Amino acid sequence: MNLPNIKILDEKDKILRKVSKEVTFPLEDATKQTIFDAINYLKLSQDEEIAEKYDLRPGMGLAFIQLGIPKRIFVIANKDEDTGKFEEHIIINPVITSQSEEMIYVGEGEGCLSVNRPVDGIVPRCARITLNYQDMDGNHKKIRVREDIAIAFQHEIDHLNGILFVDKIDKKNPFKNKDKMREI
């Protein structure tokens, strides 16, 4: 088995702080291949046996900027633990059009394939968001996501804007306002 040919940048790489550029259509073949490689990588990273064998950290989302490509594209591959099937999203040029007032956070803390260290603290996220985006063919789409998928979308959109999840944790009080949010 061959692993996808992608290299995920570490948080020390300055390109991760750049704002990604709008994508024009039609997509280049290399861009399409990177999309497929990123989804494949995420799926493999969530297979415990493969992840251990190849020393992959499990991840469910990846933004192109994490691969050193400043394009407004991210992918999500979320494994349903009950069925073993993957929910896949290919999101190009996303724009959040609405978000819930309810705030949530990941109880065990957010992680990131570009942040290779333990990080304590909570990242406030909206429980539900709606966004407009384009698919691989340039078609305009709209999606509403909630809970863990909404967190993943917000995390990846932050990447497209040069923001890492660690930036959203209060340095002086990493668990600030925890009582005003719902843990998931």
Tab-separated table of C-alpha atoms in Angstrom:
chain	number	residue	atom	x	y	z
A	1	MET	CA	0.000	0.000	0.000
A	2	ASN	CA	1.257	3.477	-0.871
A	3	LEU	CA	0.546	6.461	1.310
A	4	PRO	CA	-0.689	9.585	-0.479
A	5	ASN	CA	2.129	11.917	-1.476
A	6	ILE	CA	1.424	14.811	0.875
A	7	LYS	CA	3.538	16.586	3.449
A	8	ILE	CA	1.734	18.385	6.259
A	9	LEU	CA	3.470	21.537	7.449
A	10	ASP	CA	4.262	22.168	11.112
A	11	GLU	CA	2.894	25.222	12.923
A	12	LYS	CA	6.371	26.808	12.820
A	13	ASP	CA	6.041	27.221	9.042
A	14	LYS	CA	5.142	30.850	8.315
A	15	ILE	CA	2.958	29.986	5.305
A	16	LEU	CA	0.301	28.721	7.742
A	17	ARG	CA	-0.235	32.365	8.757
A	18	LYS	CA	-1.050	33.463	5.195
A	19	VAL	CA	-4.607	34.068	4.044
A	20	SER	CA	-5.426	31.611	1.266
A	21	LYS	CA	-6.536	32.861	-2.160
A	22	GLU	CA	-9.859	32.298	-3.922
A	23	VAL	CA	-9.876	29.316	-6.265
A	24	THR	CA	-10.726	29.754	-9.953
A	25	PHE	CA	-12.340	27.117	-12.130
A	26	PRO	CA	-11.877	24.748	-13.826
A	27	LEU	CA	-9.605	23.066	-11.289
A	28	GLU	CA	-6.204	21.938	-12.467
A	29	ASP	CA	-5.589	18.193	-12.490
A	30	ALA	CA	-2.891	18.614	-9.827
A	31	THR	CA	-5.411	20.345	-7.530
A	32	LYS	CA	-7.938	17.543	-8.029
A	33	GLN	CA	-5.246	14.961	-7.268
A	34	THR	CA	-4.288	16.804	-4.073
A	35	ILE	CA	-7.954	16.786	-2.995
A	36	PHE	CA	-8.148	13.011	-3.474
A	37	ASP	CA	-4.777	12.471	-1.787
A	38	ALA	CA	-5.824	14.568	1.231
A	39	ILE	CA	-9.103	12.656	1.671
A	40	ASN	CA	-7.275	9.340	1.293
A	41	TYR	CA	-4.678	10.435	3.869
A	42	LEU	CA	-7.412	11.388	6.367
A	43	LYS	CA	-9.179	8.053	5.904
A	44	LEU	CA	-5.952	6.102	6.376
A	45	SER	CA	-5.056	8.178	9.445
A	46	GLN	CA	-8.318	7.082	11.094
A	47	ASP	CA	-7.521	3.378	10.579
A	48	GLU	CA	-5.739	2.437	13.827
A	49	GLU	CA	-3.654	-0.338	12.259
A	50	ILE	CA	-2.447	1.771	9.327
A	51	ALA	CA	-1.948	4.854	11.508
A	52	GLU	CA	0.272	2.886	13.880
A	53	LYS	CA	2.227	1.154	11.110
A	54	TYR	CA	2.990	4.411	9.254
A	55	ASP	CA	3.089	6.721	12.296
A	56	LEU	CA	0.110	8.837	11.187
A	57	ARG	CA	-1.716	11.111	13.589
A	58	PRO	CA	-5.471	10.724	13.135
A	59	GLY	CA	-7.195	13.696	11.545
A	60	MET	CA	-10.596	14.440	10.070
A	61	GLY	CA	-9.838	17.663	8.223
A	62	LEU	CA	-7.085	19.163	6.134
A	63	ALA	CA	-6.788	22.599	4.555
A	64	PHE	CA	-4.647	23.092	1.451
A	65	ILE	CA	-2.553	25.718	3.277
A	66	GLN	CA	-1.362	22.917	5.589
A	67	LEU	CA	0.192	21.356	2.486
A	68	GLY	CA	1.855	24.647	1.550
A	69	ILE	CA	-0.810	25.485	-1.049
A	70	PRO	CA	-2.509	28.843	-0.307
A	71	LYS	CA	-5.848	28.011	-1.971
A	72	ARG	CA	-9.242	28.278	-0.271
A	73	ILE	CA	-9.882	24.522	-0.226
A	74	PHE	CA	-10.350	22.087	2.628
A	75	VAL	CA	-11.503	18.505	2.923
A	76	ILE	CA	-13.182	16.582	5.720
A	77	ALA	CA	-13.330	12.801	6.090
A	78	ASN	CA	-15.245	11.826	9.213
A	79	LYS	CA	-15.587	8.162	10.085
A	80	ASP	CA	-18.919	7.075	11.517
A	81	GLU	CA	-17.927	4.767	14.365
A	82	ASP	CA	-21.176	2.786	14.083
A	83	THR	CA	-21.087	2.054	10.339
A	84	GLY	CA	-17.381	2.481	9.567
A	85	LYS	CA	-18.388	4.618	6.575
A	86	PHE	CA	-16.897	8.042	5.893
A	87	GLU	CA	-18.745	11.315	5.520
A	88	GLU	CA	-16.662	13.296	3.020
A	89	HIS	CA	-16.741	17.010	2.254
A	90	ILE	CA	-14.777	18.888	-0.406
A	91	ILE	CA	-15.195	22.584	0.303
A	92	ILE	CA	-13.880	25.274	-2.054
A	93	ASN	CA	-14.141	29.044	-1.478
A	94	PRO	CA	-16.261	28.728	1.707
A	95	VAL	CA	-18.156	31.688	3.150
A	96	ILE	CA	-20.026	31.346	6.446
A	97	THR	CA	-23.467	32.927	5.977
A	98	SER	CA	-24.953	32.247	9.415
A	99	GLN	CA	-23.991	30.755	12.736
A	100	SER	CA	-25.737	29.786	15.929
A	101	GLU	CA	-25.503	31.811	19.103
A	102	GLU	CA	-24.970	28.585	21.030
A	103	MET	CA	-21.282	27.943	21.632
A	104	ILE	CA	-19.653	24.542	22.057
A	105	TYR	CA	-16.166	23.133	22.551
A	106	VAL	CA	-14.387	19.799	22.250
A	107	GLY	CA	-14.080	18.337	25.750
A	108	GLU	CA	-10.734	16.617	25.207
A	109	GLY	CA	-9.477	19.670	23.312
A	110	GLU	CA	-9.050	20.349	19.627
A	111	GLY	CA	-6.126	18.932	17.748
A	112	CYS	CA	-4.459	19.763	14.467
A	113	LEU	CA	-2.218	17.830	12.102
A	114	SER	CA	0.047	20.917	11.974
A	115	VAL	CA	0.330	21.282	15.774
A	116	ASN	CA	2.584	18.495	16.989
A	117	ARG	CA	2.385	19.152	20.707
A	118	PRO	CA	-0.185	18.818	23.488
A	119	VAL	CA	-2.308	21.947	23.947
A	120	ASP	CA	-4.548	22.560	26.960
A	121	GLY	CA	-7.586	24.779	26.746
A	122	ILE	CA	-10.901	25.162	25.010
A	123	VAL	CA	-11.651	26.666	21.629
A	124	PRO	CA	-15.058	28.365	21.513
A	125	ARG	CA	-16.989	27.315	18.392
A	126	CYS	CA	-20.521	27.842	17.095
A	127	ALA	CA	-22.716	24.768	17.474
A	128	ARG	CA	-24.176	25.205	13.972
A	129	ILE	CA	-23.036	27.067	10.883
A	130	THR	CA	-24.344	27.534	7.365
A	131	LEU	CA	-21.989	28.229	4.526
A	132	ASN	CA	-21.893	28.773	0.803
A	133	TYR	CA	-19.106	27.073	-1.132
A	134	GLN	CA	-18.226	25.572	-4.484
A	135	ASP	CA	-17.776	21.922	-5.367
A	136	MET	CA	-15.017	20.494	-7.578
A	137	ASP	CA	-16.943	21.469	-10.714
A	138	GLY	CA	-17.419	25.061	-9.558
A	139	ASN	CA	-21.115	24.601	-8.752
A	140	HIS	CA	-22.381	26.852	-5.964
A	141	LYS	CA	-23.661	24.914	-2.963
A	142	LYS	CA	-24.991	25.573	0.505
A	143	ILE	CA	-24.599	23.362	3.569
A	144	ARG	CA	-25.602	23.536	7.213
A	145	VAL	CA	-23.459	21.569	9.634
A	146	ARG	CA	-23.652	21.005	13.356
A	147	GLU	CA	-21.721	19.700	16.353
A	148	ASP	CA	-18.377	17.991	15.551
A	149	ILE	CA	-18.623	18.634	11.796
A	150	ALA	CA	-19.356	22.330	12.465
A	151	ILE	CA	-16.240	22.469	14.653
A	152	ALA	CA	-14.163	20.813	11.912
A	153	PHE	CA	-15.467	23.265	9.281
A	154	GLN	CA	-14.686	26.273	11.517
A	155	HIS	CA	-11.217	24.883	12.303
A	156	GLU	CA	-10.411	24.464	8.586
A	157	ILE	CA	-11.867	27.865	7.611
A	158	ASP	CA	-9.609	29.382	10.276
A	159	HIS	CA	-6.658	27.736	8.501
A	160	LEU	CA	-7.714	29.412	5.247
A	161	ASN	CA	-7.543	32.729	7.104
A	162	GLY	CA	-4.105	32.085	8.610
A	163	ILE	CA	-5.453	31.236	12.078
A	164	LEU	CA	-4.513	28.173	14.146
A	165	PHE	CA	-6.775	26.770	16.864
A	166	VAL	CA	-4.133	27.596	19.492
A	167	ASP	CA	-4.699	31.292	18.691
A	168	LYS	CA	-8.269	30.987	19.980
A	169	ILE	CA	-7.310	29.668	23.411
A	170	ASP	CA	-7.061	32.379	26.059
A	171	LYS	CA	-3.398	32.384	27.122
A	172	LYS	CA	-4.073	33.626	30.671
A	173	ASN	CA	-7.163	31.479	31.242
A	174	PRO	CA	-7.243	28.462	28.854
A	175	PHE	CA	-10.650	27.316	30.152
A	176	LYS	CA	-12.256	30.781	30.137
A	177	ASN	CA	-16.072	30.800	29.820
A	178	LYS	CA	-16.214	27.008	29.870
A	179	ASP	CA	-19.420	27.243	31.934
A	180	LYS	CA	-21.078	29.335	29.177
A	181	MET	CA	-20.556	26.691	26.488
A	182	ARG	CA	-21.648	23.106	25.894
A	183	GLU	CA	-19.031	20.391	25.803
A	184	ILE	CA	-19.194	17.831	23.023
